Amino acid sequence: MILNYQYRCYPETPQKSQLNSWLRVCQYWYNWQIGDRFRWWDRNRTNYVIPSGEFCCISCSLPPLELRDKPTFYSQKKLLPEKKKDLKIVKHSGELLDFSIVPSQTLQDVSKRVKLAFDRYIKGDINGSRSGKPRFKNRYRTLKIEAQAIKIKRIEKNWFYLSISKLGGWLKIRLHRPLPQGFSLKNILITRKADGWYCTMCLDDPSVPKISKDEIIPSWDNSMGIDAVLFEDNYLANSEGNKLPSVKSYRKNQTKLAKISQRKNTKEKGSKARRKLAKREARKHQQIARARKDHAYKMAHSLVHSDKKVFFVENLNLQGLRKRNKTKKDHQGNYLPNGQSAKSGLNKSWSDASFGQFFDIFSYIAEKAGAVVKKVNPAYTSQLLPHRDEFVFTDCSIRKYWDEIEKNWVDRDISASINLKRVGLELFPTINRRSGKIVKSQTNSTAKEVLAVLKRIPEAYALSLDERR
């Protein structure tokens, strides 16, 4: 199994200068390829020019057309030997750049990133969704170095030393966790972050087996449904009757972040004071992102340790949930209230929760533990009672429901997680989308198990007798 281990590295001062030079060359090479593709598009997308005369009363001088083949990954990569022969001058700054100081595989990886950016822009990804127009980079952060340019020099108790082609000296890396036994190194990524340099090592670990999703047959006992809550201090709810807390890292730090940003904006651009505040702002953003990622890993490990083999999660359109509301106009063209001011807070909460990152981390942790994560359609799962075919949670404000027949409280989020489990096991009722009526139901087959879960819900989520009245 391919694993990524990220460690803090401590390059010496000459090595830092050299790595920064590599990043500058890679930034220039990336932007040059982007501009070359845009130039080809502007000059070669049509070869038809209206002549001056009968149909065109305006005469103008056009630059001569430079018809050439479309730039591709291979055609742009072939230009590297020529660019290494002499120094390149940056037009706007007059800076001299030397392509020969950077490993060839690193420059080829930059060309690959340009290719992927344009492929996503033109064709879209595997789901058919297209990305935006590729943009020029004002900074470059990551260098990819292949295994043939790396030599492992020494491994001590807490330190790891690498020799990288064209980098003077040994790169010192701190091993805060041990490397797996019998690993093979594929490549490394050297990244410059707000607080220093980091090295991400791509390893092939033969001790972790590869498990196919089809090899595990889901059942009621070995599966779990997980619902994304995003209500108050709750983050997730599972079909075992438990709720997991939220961290809300951005909400807790947005006041401090706003003060730093306001102070930075009052300073003159290019001044030393502004650069210091920009570093503080970057570190605060890094702290927020790390707290969010750490929380995702802790939640993933706590779920995997439940000894379940199949986890059913919602297939959410997270990008659509964070979209702005459409504008509304009256018959005179004046704008009407569309509820965007209220939804902006909800959009911020969706971004702060970062469910997309959590589902990716959860899938990775589950795969390492020999389990699988499957996404299911969440339609009607939050409205229907899990033990009886009845729509009770018809509004988001209804968080709990008192069942007079079973004499117990039903939590909305716990109910949704159980229904997600039923969807994954193909036990959820078939509902006509147009009429909203249940066509086929197997609810009675799991009613006993569902009620056993609902009646084991902790007292923290149950109300007293006075509150029921």
Tab-separated table of C-alpha atoms in Angstrom:
chain	number	residue	atom	x	y	z
A	1	MET	CA	0.000	0.000	0.000
A	2	ILE	CA	1.234	3.502	-0.849
A	3	LEU	CA	1.555	5.651	2.293
A	4	ASN	CA	2.667	9.248	2.837
A	5	TYR	CA	4.706	10.173	5.911
A	6	GLN	CA	5.275	13.876	6.555
A	7	TYR	CA	8.241	14.988	8.671
A	8	ARG	CA	9.740	18.315	9.670
A	9	CYS	CA	13.063	18.937	7.943
A	10	TYR	CA	15.767	21.379	8.999
A	11	PRO	CA	17.818	22.549	6.008
A	12	GLU	CA	20.900	24.610	6.671
A	13	THR	CA	21.106	28.248	5.556
A	14	PRO	CA	22.827	27.491	2.192
A	15	GLN	CA	20.309	24.718	1.579
A	16	LYS	CA	17.399	27.082	2.291
A	17	SER	CA	18.782	29.561	-0.235
A	18	GLN	CA	19.165	26.780	-2.778
A	19	LEU	CA	15.645	25.431	-2.206
A	20	ASN	CA	14.185	28.938	-2.533
A	21	SER	CA	16.008	29.301	-5.865
A	22	TRP	CA	14.491	26.015	-7.018
A	23	LEU	CA	11.029	27.233	-6.069
A	24	ARG	CA	11.558	30.479	-8.004
A	25	VAL	CA	12.644	28.598	-11.140
A	26	CYS	CA	9.674	26.227	-10.860
A	27	GLN	CA	7.307	29.176	-10.441
A	28	TYR	CA	8.698	30.855	-13.570
A	29	TRP	CA	8.572	27.592	-15.543
A	30	TYR	CA	4.940	26.972	-14.484
A	31	ASN	CA	3.816	30.494	-15.398
A	32	TRP	CA	5.707	30.392	-18.708
A	33	GLN	CA	3.919	27.188	-19.750
A	34	ILE	CA	0.533	28.605	-18.740
A	35	GLY	CA	1.209	31.756	-20.768
A	36	ASP	CA	2.459	29.732	-23.738
A	37	ARG	CA	-0.791	27.770	-23.883
A	38	PHE	CA	-2.890	30.913	-23.598
A	39	ARG	CA	-0.862	32.598	-26.345
A	40	TRP	CA	-1.385	29.631	-28.638
A	41	TRP	CA	-5.114	29.761	-27.970
A	42	ASP	CA	-5.365	33.498	-28.773
A	43	ARG	CA	-3.343	33.281	-31.993
A	44	ASN	CA	-4.400	29.912	-33.374
A	45	ARG	CA	-8.003	29.375	-32.404
A	46	THR	CA	-9.096	30.765	-35.812
A	47	ASN	CA	-7.324	31.371	-39.104
A	48	TYR	CA	-10.129	33.374	-40.708
A	49	VAL	CA	-9.603	37.161	-41.006
A	50	ILE	CA	-12.224	39.475	-42.536
A	51	PRO	CA	-10.517	41.448	-45.351
A	52	SER	CA	-10.755	45.205	-45.611
A	53	GLY	CA	-13.255	46.064	-48.325
A	54	GLU	CA	-16.875	45.503	-49.099
A	55	PHE	CA	-17.935	43.827	-45.849
A	56	CYS	CA	-15.578	45.639	-43.483
A	57	CYS	CA	-15.227	49.413	-43.554
A	58	ILE	CA	-12.508	49.487	-40.886
A	59	SER	CA	-8.921	48.777	-41.837
A	60	CYS	CA	-6.499	47.736	-39.120
A	61	SER	CA	-3.093	46.159	-38.885
A	62	LEU	CA	-3.038	42.665	-37.417
A	63	PRO	CA	0.065	40.898	-36.093
A	64	PRO	CA	1.258	38.102	-38.342
A	65	LEU	CA	-0.250	34.764	-37.471
A	66	GLU	CA	2.212	32.281	-36.001
A	67	LEU	CA	0.518	28.996	-36.732
A	68	ARG	CA	2.068	26.165	-34.768
A	69	ASP	CA	1.095	22.931	-33.115
A	70	LYS	CA	-0.831	22.952	-29.875
A	71	PRO	CA	1.471	22.957	-26.806
A	72	THR	CA	1.308	19.644	-24.972
A	73	PHE	CA	3.019	18.051	-22.013
A	74	TYR	CA	5.640	16.401	-24.219
A	75	SER	CA	6.275	19.396	-26.488
A	76	GLN	CA	6.821	21.745	-23.537
A	77	LYS	CA	8.940	19.208	-21.688
A	78	LYS	CA	11.235	18.940	-24.728
A	79	LEU	CA	12.112	22.633	-24.319
A	80	LEU	CA	13.942	22.009	-21.026
A	81	PRO	CA	17.353	21.026	-22.534
A	82	GLU	CA	17.379	24.264	-24.537
A	83	LYS	CA	16.425	26.391	-21.523
A	84	LYS	CA	19.216	24.855	-19.436
A	85	LYS	CA	21.911	26.057	-21.833
A	86	ASP	CA	21.722	29.724	-20.837
A	87	LEU	CA	20.301	31.987	-18.159
A	88	LYS	CA	16.722	33.189	-18.610
A	89	ILE	CA	15.803	36.831	-18.037
A	90	VAL	CA	12.495	37.676	-16.358
A	91	LYS	CA	10.995	40.561	-18.355
A	92	HIS	CA	9.264	42.520	-15.609
A	93	SER	CA	12.130	42.337	-13.070
A	94	GLY	CA	15.279	41.587	-15.078
A	95	GLU	CA	15.998	38.624	-12.797
A	96	LEU	CA	18.344	35.921	-14.097
A	97	LEU	CA	17.212	32.322	-13.615
A	98	ASP	CA	19.309	29.199	-14.109
A	99	PHE	CA	17.293	26.091	-15.028
A	100	SER	CA	20.311	23.816	-14.688
A	101	ILE	CA	20.386	24.090	-10.873
A	102	VAL	CA	17.052	22.215	-10.519
A	103	PRO	CA	16.764	18.407	-10.888
A	104	SER	CA	15.273	17.448	-14.236
A	105	GLN	CA	12.502	15.303	-12.701
A	106	THR	CA	11.338	18.284	-10.638
A	107	LEU	CA	10.976	20.473	-13.730
A	108	GLN	CA	9.166	17.667	-15.552
A	109	ASP	CA	6.734	17.410	-12.648
A	110	VAL	CA	5.949	21.123	-13.098
A	111	SER	CA	4.996	20.380	-16.717
A	112	LYS	CA	2.775	17.562	-15.497
A	113	ARG	CA	0.964	19.928	-13.122
A	114	VAL	CA	0.298	22.326	-15.999
A	115	LYS	CA	-1.108	19.463	-18.065
A	116	LEU	CA	-3.426	18.350	-15.247
A	117	ALA	CA	-4.611	21.929	-14.667
A	118	PHE	CA	-5.588	22.324	-18.333
A	119	ASP	CA	-7.145	18.852	-18.494
A	120	ARG	CA	-9.428	19.732	-15.579
A	121	TYR	CA	-10.236	23.062	-17.235
A	122	ILE	CA	-11.106	21.609	-20.658
A	123	LYS	CA	-12.354	18.063	-20.037
A	124	GLY	CA	-13.283	17.946	-16.354
A	125	ASP	CA	-12.596	15.259	-13.795
A	126	ILE	CA	-14.002	11.730	-13.549
A	127	ASN	CA	-17.313	13.118	-12.288
A	128	GLY	CA	-17.614	15.538	-15.212
A	129	SER	CA	-17.150	18.696	-13.123
A	130	ARG	CA	-14.823	21.255	-14.693
A	131	SER	CA	-12.391	23.462	-12.839
A	132	GLY	CA	-11.833	27.150	-13.421
A	133	LYS	CA	-9.326	28.740	-15.746
A	134	PRO	CA	-5.717	27.996	-14.692
A	135	ARG	CA	-4.113	30.982	-12.999
A	136	PHE	CA	-0.557	32.208	-12.779
A	137	LYS	CA	1.159	31.407	-9.493
A	138	ASN	CA	2.550	34.267	-7.440
A	139	ARG	CA	4.438	31.727	-5.299
A	140	TYR	CA	5.452	28.097	-5.539
A	141	ARG	CA	5.550	25.901	-2.432
A	142	THR	CA	6.262	22.270	-3.307
A	143	LEU	CA	9.137	20.467	-5.010
A	144	LYS	CA	8.739	16.848	-6.088
A	145	ILE	CA	11.922	14.774	-6.242
A	146	GLU	CA	11.907	11.224	-7.583
A	147	ALA	CA	13.603	8.274	-5.884
A	148	GLN	CA	16.456	8.029	-8.418
A	149	ALA	CA	17.700	11.455	-7.285
A	150	ILE	CA	17.633	10.514	-3.569
A	151	LYS	CA	20.052	8.504	-1.464
A	152	ILE	CA	19.469	7.514	2.157
A	153	LYS	CA	22.719	8.319	3.931
A	154	ARG	CA	22.022	7.673	7.586
A	155	ILE	CA	19.179	6.800	9.978
A	156	GLU	CA	19.737	7.568	13.646
A	157	LYS	CA	17.404	7.357	16.619
A	158	ASN	CA	15.329	10.452	15.883
A	159	TRP	CA	16.989	11.779	12.721
A	160	PHE	CA	17.045	10.865	9.058
A	161	TYR	CA	19.603	12.151	6.526
A	162	LEU	CA	19.005	12.311	2.765
A	163	SER	CA	21.325	13.184	-0.089
A	164	ILE	CA	19.437	14.887	-2.929
A	165	SER	CA	20.813	15.466	-6.392
A	166	LYS	CA	22.085	19.054	-6.939
A	167	LEU	CA	21.419	19.967	-3.281
A	168	GLY	CA	24.584	20.627	-1.316
A	169	GLY	CA	25.071	18.574	1.844
A	170	TRP	CA	22.649	16.234	3.570
A	171	LEU	CA	19.049	17.178	4.281
A	172	LYS	CA	18.297	16.696	7.985
A	173	ILE	CA	14.844	15.282	8.818
A	174	ARG	CA	13.383	14.695	12.273
A	175	LEU	CA	11.673	11.307	12.709
A	176	HIS	CA	8.823	12.048	15.095
A	177	ARG	CA	7.413	8.597	14.277
A	178	PRO	CA	9.243	5.486	13.024
A	179	LEU	CA	9.327	4.428	9.412
A	180	PRO	CA	7.672	1.084	8.510
A	181	GLN	CA	9.892	-1.957	8.192
A	182	GLY	CA	10.828	-3.026	4.665
A	183	PHE	CA	9.582	0.148	2.969
A	184	SER	CA	10.623	1.298	-0.490
A	185	LEU	CA	10.930	5.024	-1.187
A	186	LYS	CA	8.994	6.272	-4.248
A	187	ASN	CA	9.479	10.050	-4.093
A	188	ILE	CA	9.519	12.972	-1.685
A	189	LEU	CA	7.807	16.352	-1.597
A	190	ILE	CA	9.694	19.256	-0.031
A	191	THR	CA	7.202	21.919	1.039
A	192	ARG	CA	7.748	25.405	2.426
A	193	LYS	CA	5.057	26.320	4.958
A	194	ALA	CA	4.457	29.253	7.261
A	195	ASP	CA	6.526	27.778	10.103
A	196	GLY	CA	9.315	26.041	8.186
A	197	TRP	CA	10.147	23.249	5.758
A	198	TYR	CA	8.497	19.837	5.586
A	199	CYS	CA	9.318	16.612	3.765
A	200	THR	CA	6.532	14.246	2.677
A	201	MET	CA	7.877	10.784	1.903
A	202	CYS	CA	5.869	8.523	-0.405
A	203	LEU	CA	6.508	4.935	0.694
A	204	ASP	CA	5.370	1.527	-0.444
A	205	ASP	CA	4.567	-0.474	2.694
A	206	PRO	CA	4.127	-4.202	1.902
A	207	SER	CA	2.820	-4.967	5.406
A	208	VAL	CA	-0.521	-3.203	4.716
A	209	PRO	CA	-2.725	-5.477	2.565
A	210	LYS	CA	-4.867	-4.184	-0.270
A	211	ILE	CA	-8.561	-4.811	0.380
A	212	SER	CA	-11.235	-4.493	-2.269
A	213	LYS	CA	-14.633	-3.051	-1.391
A	214	ASP	CA	-16.323	-6.108	-2.906
A	215	GLU	CA	-14.542	-8.509	-0.540
A	216	ILE	CA	-16.477	-7.299	2.530
A	217	ILE	CA	-20.184	-8.190	2.592
A	218	PRO	CA	-22.088	-5.638	4.714
A	219	SER	CA	-24.549	-6.840	7.330
A	220	TRP	CA	-26.462	-5.264	10.196
A	221	ASP	CA	-23.832	-6.274	12.755
A	222	ASN	CA	-20.650	-5.277	10.880
A	223	SER	CA	-21.859	-1.936	9.454
A	224	MET	CA	-22.479	1.584	10.761
A	225	GLY	CA	-24.292	4.617	9.402
A	226	ILE	CA	-22.769	8.081	9.923
A	227	ASP	CA	-24.693	11.332	9.558
A	228	ALA	CA	-23.115	14.796	9.202
A	229	VAL	CA	-24.872	16.854	11.880
A	230	LEU	CA	-23.555	20.446	11.820
A	231	PHE	CA	-25.853	21.536	14.662
A	232	GLU	CA	-24.662	23.320	17.812
A	233	ASP	CA	-21.584	21.477	19.155
A	234	ASN	CA	-22.265	18.172	17.376
A	235	TYR	CA	-20.232	17.049	14.382
A	236	LEU	CA	-21.313	13.466	13.599
A	237	ALA	CA	-23.997	11.022	14.680
A	238	ASN	CA	-23.706	7.266	14.200
A	239	SER	CA	-26.224	4.436	14.111
A	240	GLU	CA	-25.019	3.148	17.491
A	241	GLY	CA	-26.730	6.081	19.220
A	242	ASN	CA	-23.618	8.228	19.784
A	243	LYS	CA	-22.771	11.788	18.818
A	244	LEU	CA	-19.267	13.120	18.251
A	245	PRO	CA	-18.317	16.734	19.106
A	246	SER	CA	-17.238	19.461	16.715
A	247	VAL	CA	-14.027	21.472	17.004
A	248	LYS	CA	-15.070	24.717	15.193
A	249	SER	CA	-11.473	25.829	14.814
A	250	TYR	CA	-12.232	28.837	12.600
A	251	ARG	CA	-15.158	30.072	14.696
A	252	LYS	CA	-12.981	30.054	17.816
A	253	ASN	CA	-10.154	32.003	16.160
A	254	GLN	CA	-11.940	34.317	13.733
A	255	THR	CA	-11.836	37.289	16.146
A	256	LYS	CA	-8.060	37.027	16.598
A	257	LEU	CA	-7.596	36.460	12.883
A	258	ALA	CA	-9.675	39.530	12.027
A	259	LYS	CA	-7.613	41.744	14.365
A	260	ILE	CA	-4.335	40.599	12.795
A	261	SER	CA	-5.728	41.112	9.297
A	262	GLN	CA	-6.986	44.619	10.124
A	263	ARG	CA	-3.611	45.625	11.574
A	264	LYS	CA	-1.828	44.237	8.516
A	265	ASN	CA	-4.037	46.206	6.122
A	266	THR	CA	-3.127	49.475	7.855
A	267	LYS	CA	0.599	48.990	7.163
A	268	GLU	CA	2.307	50.116	3.994
A	269	LYS	CA	2.742	47.465	1.325
A	270	GLY	CA	6.279	46.128	1.198
A	271	SER	CA	7.138	47.354	4.699
A	272	LYS	CA	8.763	45.180	7.336
A	273	ALA	CA	5.820	45.597	9.715
A	274	ARG	CA	3.392	44.321	7.085
A	275	ARG	CA	5.572	41.273	6.392
A	276	LYS	CA	5.690	40.432	10.103
A	277	LEU	CA	1.917	40.653	10.420
A	278	ALA	CA	1.506	38.602	7.237
A	279	LYS	CA	3.596	35.846	8.825
A	280	ARG	CA	1.469	35.989	11.969
A	281	GLU	CA	-1.669	35.767	9.862
A	282	ALA	CA	-0.294	32.781	7.928
A	283	ARG	CA	0.607	30.965	11.144
A	284	LYS	CA	-2.862	31.580	12.560
A	285	HIS	CA	-4.407	30.117	9.397
A	286	GLN	CA	-2.026	27.180	9.699
A	287	GLN	CA	-3.057	26.656	13.325
A	288	ILE	CA	-6.734	26.601	12.309
A	289	ALA	CA	-6.118	24.129	9.489
A	290	ARG	CA	-4.034	21.840	11.689
A	291	ALA	CA	-6.649	21.803	14.457
A	292	ARG	CA	-9.295	20.883	11.894
A	293	LYS	CA	-7.141	18.117	10.410
A	294	ASP	CA	-6.191	16.751	13.835
A	295	HIS	CA	-9.865	16.614	14.789
A	296	ALA	CA	-10.673	14.722	11.568
A	297	TYR	CA	-8.005	12.102	12.309
A	298	LYS	CA	-9.213	11.665	15.895
A	299	MET	CA	-12.819	11.229	14.767
A	300	ALA	CA	-11.769	8.742	12.082
A	301	HIS	CA	-9.736	6.646	14.524
A	302	SER	CA	-12.534	6.633	17.111
A	303	LEU	CA	-14.981	5.315	14.499
A	304	VAL	CA	-12.588	2.698	13.134
A	305	HIS	CA	-11.916	1.403	16.663
A	306	SER	CA	-15.598	0.402	16.905
A	307	ASP	CA	-14.629	-2.820	15.056
A	308	LYS	CA	-17.109	-2.198	12.237
A	309	LYS	CA	-16.073	-3.193	8.725
A	310	VAL	CA	-18.440	-1.103	6.574
A	311	PHE	CA	-19.281	2.573	7.130
A	312	PHE	CA	-22.088	4.282	5.223
A	313	VAL	CA	-21.766	8.074	4.884
A	314	GLU	CA	-23.761	10.697	3.021
A	315	ASN	CA	-22.901	11.494	-0.577
A	316	LEU	CA	-23.136	15.261	-0.105
A	317	ASN	CA	-22.807	17.949	-2.751
A	318	LEU	CA	-20.618	20.118	-0.534
A	319	GLN	CA	-19.908	22.666	-3.246
A	320	GLY	CA	-23.629	23.153	-3.817
A	321	LEU	CA	-24.308	23.496	-0.093
A	322	ARG	CA	-21.856	26.408	0.079
A	323	LYS	CA	-23.228	28.249	-2.954
A	324	ARG	CA	-24.620	31.748	-2.725
A	325	ASN	CA	-28.352	32.231	-3.079
A	326	LYS	CA	-29.621	33.368	-6.452
A	327	THR	CA	-30.474	37.039	-6.800
A	328	LYS	CA	-34.131	38.082	-6.877
A	329	LYS	CA	-35.519	41.030	-8.827
A	330	ASP	CA	-38.928	42.619	-9.060
A	331	HIS	CA	-40.667	43.632	-12.302
A	332	GLN	CA	-38.779	46.964	-12.263
A	333	GLY	CA	-35.346	45.330	-11.990
A	334	ASN	CA	-34.739	46.228	-8.340
A	335	TYR	CA	-33.019	43.649	-6.146
A	336	LEU	CA	-35.110	41.908	-3.485
A	337	PRO	CA	-33.929	40.195	-0.268
A	338	ASN	CA	-32.793	36.650	-1.071
A	339	GLY	CA	-31.662	35.446	2.366
A	340	GLN	CA	-27.958	35.479	1.519
A	341	SER	CA	-26.989	37.396	4.665
A	342	ALA	CA	-28.457	34.608	6.787
A	343	LYS	CA	-26.988	31.853	4.626
A	344	SER	CA	-23.485	33.336	4.747
A	345	GLY	CA	-23.129	32.109	8.328
A	346	LEU	CA	-24.256	28.626	7.280
A	347	ASN	CA	-21.757	28.635	4.412
A	348	LYS	CA	-19.013	29.560	6.872
A	349	SER	CA	-20.042	26.678	9.130
A	350	TRP	CA	-19.931	24.212	6.222
A	351	SER	CA	-16.438	25.378	5.334
A	352	ASP	CA	-15.305	25.255	8.948
A	353	ALA	CA	-16.617	21.697	9.370
A	354	SER	CA	-14.675	20.522	6.286
A	355	PHE	CA	-16.647	17.310	5.789
A	356	GLY	CA	-14.939	16.691	2.456
A	357	GLN	CA	-11.532	16.511	4.130
A	358	PHE	CA	-12.949	14.322	6.890
A	359	PHE	CA	-14.457	11.787	4.464
A	360	ASP	CA	-11.135	11.530	2.594
A	361	ILE	CA	-9.191	10.984	5.829
A	362	PHE	CA	-11.817	8.558	7.107
A	363	SER	CA	-11.609	6.476	3.906
A	364	TYR	CA	-7.820	6.344	4.206
A	365	ILE	CA	-7.838	5.327	7.894
A	366	ALA	CA	-10.555	2.727	7.295
A	367	GLU	CA	-8.645	1.204	4.387
A	368	LYS	CA	-5.548	0.817	6.557
A	369	ALA	CA	-7.674	-0.936	9.199
A	370	GLY	CA	-9.232	-3.342	6.691
A	371	ALA	CA	-12.605	-1.562	6.480
A	372	VAL	CA	-14.400	0.335	3.727
A	373	VAL	CA	-16.350	3.605	3.540
A	374	LYS	CA	-19.274	3.721	1.116
A	375	LYS	CA	-21.221	6.820	0.102
A	376	VAL	CA	-24.996	6.459	-0.174
A	377	ASN	CA	-27.839	8.693	-1.316
A	378	PRO	CA	-29.149	10.637	1.723
A	379	ALA	CA	-32.584	11.437	0.225
A	380	TYR	CA	-35.391	11.286	2.850
A	381	THR	CA	-33.068	9.779	5.477
A	382	SER	CA	-33.431	12.738	7.846
A	383	GLN	CA	-37.259	12.890	7.578
A	384	LEU	CA	-38.399	9.293	8.034
A	385	LEU	CA	-38.621	7.396	11.314
A	386	PRO	CA	-36.219	4.438	11.204
A	387	HIS	CA	-38.611	1.970	12.893
A	388	ARG	CA	-41.892	3.052	11.278
A	389	ASP	CA	-42.806	4.413	7.860
A	390	GLU	CA	-43.805	7.884	9.000
A	391	PHE	CA	-42.463	11.314	7.999
A	392	VAL	CA	-42.052	13.304	11.221
A	393	PHE	CA	-38.896	15.436	10.781
A	394	THR	CA	-40.412	17.598	8.059
A	395	ASP	CA	-38.648	20.761	9.236
A	396	CYS	CA	-35.038	21.370	10.280
A	397	SER	CA	-36.217	22.971	13.524
A	398	ILE	CA	-37.601	19.606	14.711
A	399	ARG	CA	-34.648	18.037	16.510
A	400	LYS	CA	-36.498	15.449	18.658
A	401	TYR	CA	-39.756	13.538	18.366
A	402	TRP	CA	-41.775	11.855	21.100
A	403	ASP	CA	-43.142	8.523	19.882
A	404	GLU	CA	-46.432	7.846	21.656
A	405	ILE	CA	-46.555	4.251	20.447
A	406	GLU	CA	-43.089	3.189	21.634
A	407	LYS	CA	-42.961	5.715	24.494
A	408	ASN	CA	-39.461	7.006	23.752
A	409	TRP	CA	-37.703	10.009	22.267
A	410	VAL	CA	-36.243	9.807	18.757
A	411	ASP	CA	-33.316	12.089	17.974
A	412	ARG	CA	-33.292	13.495	14.439
A	413	ASP	CA	-29.568	12.918	13.822
A	414	ILE	CA	-29.483	9.411	15.309
A	415	SER	CA	-32.537	8.555	13.221
A	416	ALA	CA	-30.822	9.830	10.057
A	417	SER	CA	-27.691	7.775	10.736
A	418	ILE	CA	-29.777	4.602	11.184
A	419	ASN	CA	-31.595	5.333	7.934
A	420	LEU	CA	-28.254	5.759	6.151
A	421	LYS	CA	-27.311	2.314	7.382
A	422	ARG	CA	-30.599	0.963	6.027
A	423	VAL	CA	-29.930	2.613	2.666
A	424	GLY	CA	-26.520	0.960	2.474
A	425	LEU	CA	-28.022	-2.438	3.324
A	426	GLU	CA	-30.847	-1.862	0.794
A	427	LEU	CA	-33.480	-1.980	3.539
A	428	PHE	CA	-34.714	1.604	3.180
A	429	PRO	CA	-38.241	2.063	1.785
A	430	THR	CA	-38.743	2.854	-1.885
A	431	ILE	CA	-40.288	6.335	-2.115
A	432	ASN	CA	-41.974	7.869	-5.142
A	433	ARG	CA	-40.173	11.153	-5.753
A	434	ARG	CA	-43.179	12.828	-7.381
A	435	SER	CA	-45.877	11.933	-4.863
A	436	GLY	CA	-43.626	11.458	-1.831
A	437	LYS	CA	-45.420	8.243	-0.896
A	438	ILE	CA	-43.810	4.977	0.149
A	439	VAL	CA	-44.118	2.337	-2.557
A	440	LYS	CA	-42.250	-0.595	-1.022
A	441	SER	CA	-41.056	-1.047	2.555
A	442	GLN	CA	-38.936	-3.493	4.579
A	443	THR	CA	-39.034	-1.487	7.802
A	444	ASN	CA	-40.580	-4.285	9.881
A	445	SER	CA	-37.555	-6.505	9.240
A	446	THR	CA	-35.258	-4.153	11.184
A	447	ALA	CA	-37.708	-2.483	13.605
A	448	LYS	CA	-36.579	-4.611	16.552
A	449	GLU	CA	-32.880	-3.772	16.077
A	450	VAL	CA	-33.621	-0.068	15.531
A	451	LEU	CA	-35.708	0.228	18.701
A	452	ALA	CA	-32.950	-1.478	20.662
A	453	VAL	CA	-30.564	1.272	19.548
A	454	LEU	CA	-33.001	4.129	20.176
A	455	LYS	CA	-33.776	2.991	23.712
A	456	ARG	CA	-30.064	2.797	24.563
A	457	ILE	CA	-29.510	6.478	23.727
A	458	PRO	CA	-27.726	8.238	26.653
A	459	GLU	CA	-29.757	10.340	29.053
A	460	ALA	CA	-27.962	13.471	27.850
A	461	TYR	CA	-30.120	13.378	24.721
A	462	ALA	CA	-33.393	12.562	26.514
A	463	LEU	CA	-35.731	15.143	28.036
A	464	SER	CA	-37.310	15.085	31.462
A	465	LEU	CA	-40.988	14.359	32.079
A	466	ASP	CA	-41.770	18.057	32.633
A	467	GLU	CA	-40.186	19.022	29.309
A	468	ARG	CA	-42.298	16.413	27.494
A	469	ARG	CA	-45.435	18.119	28.741
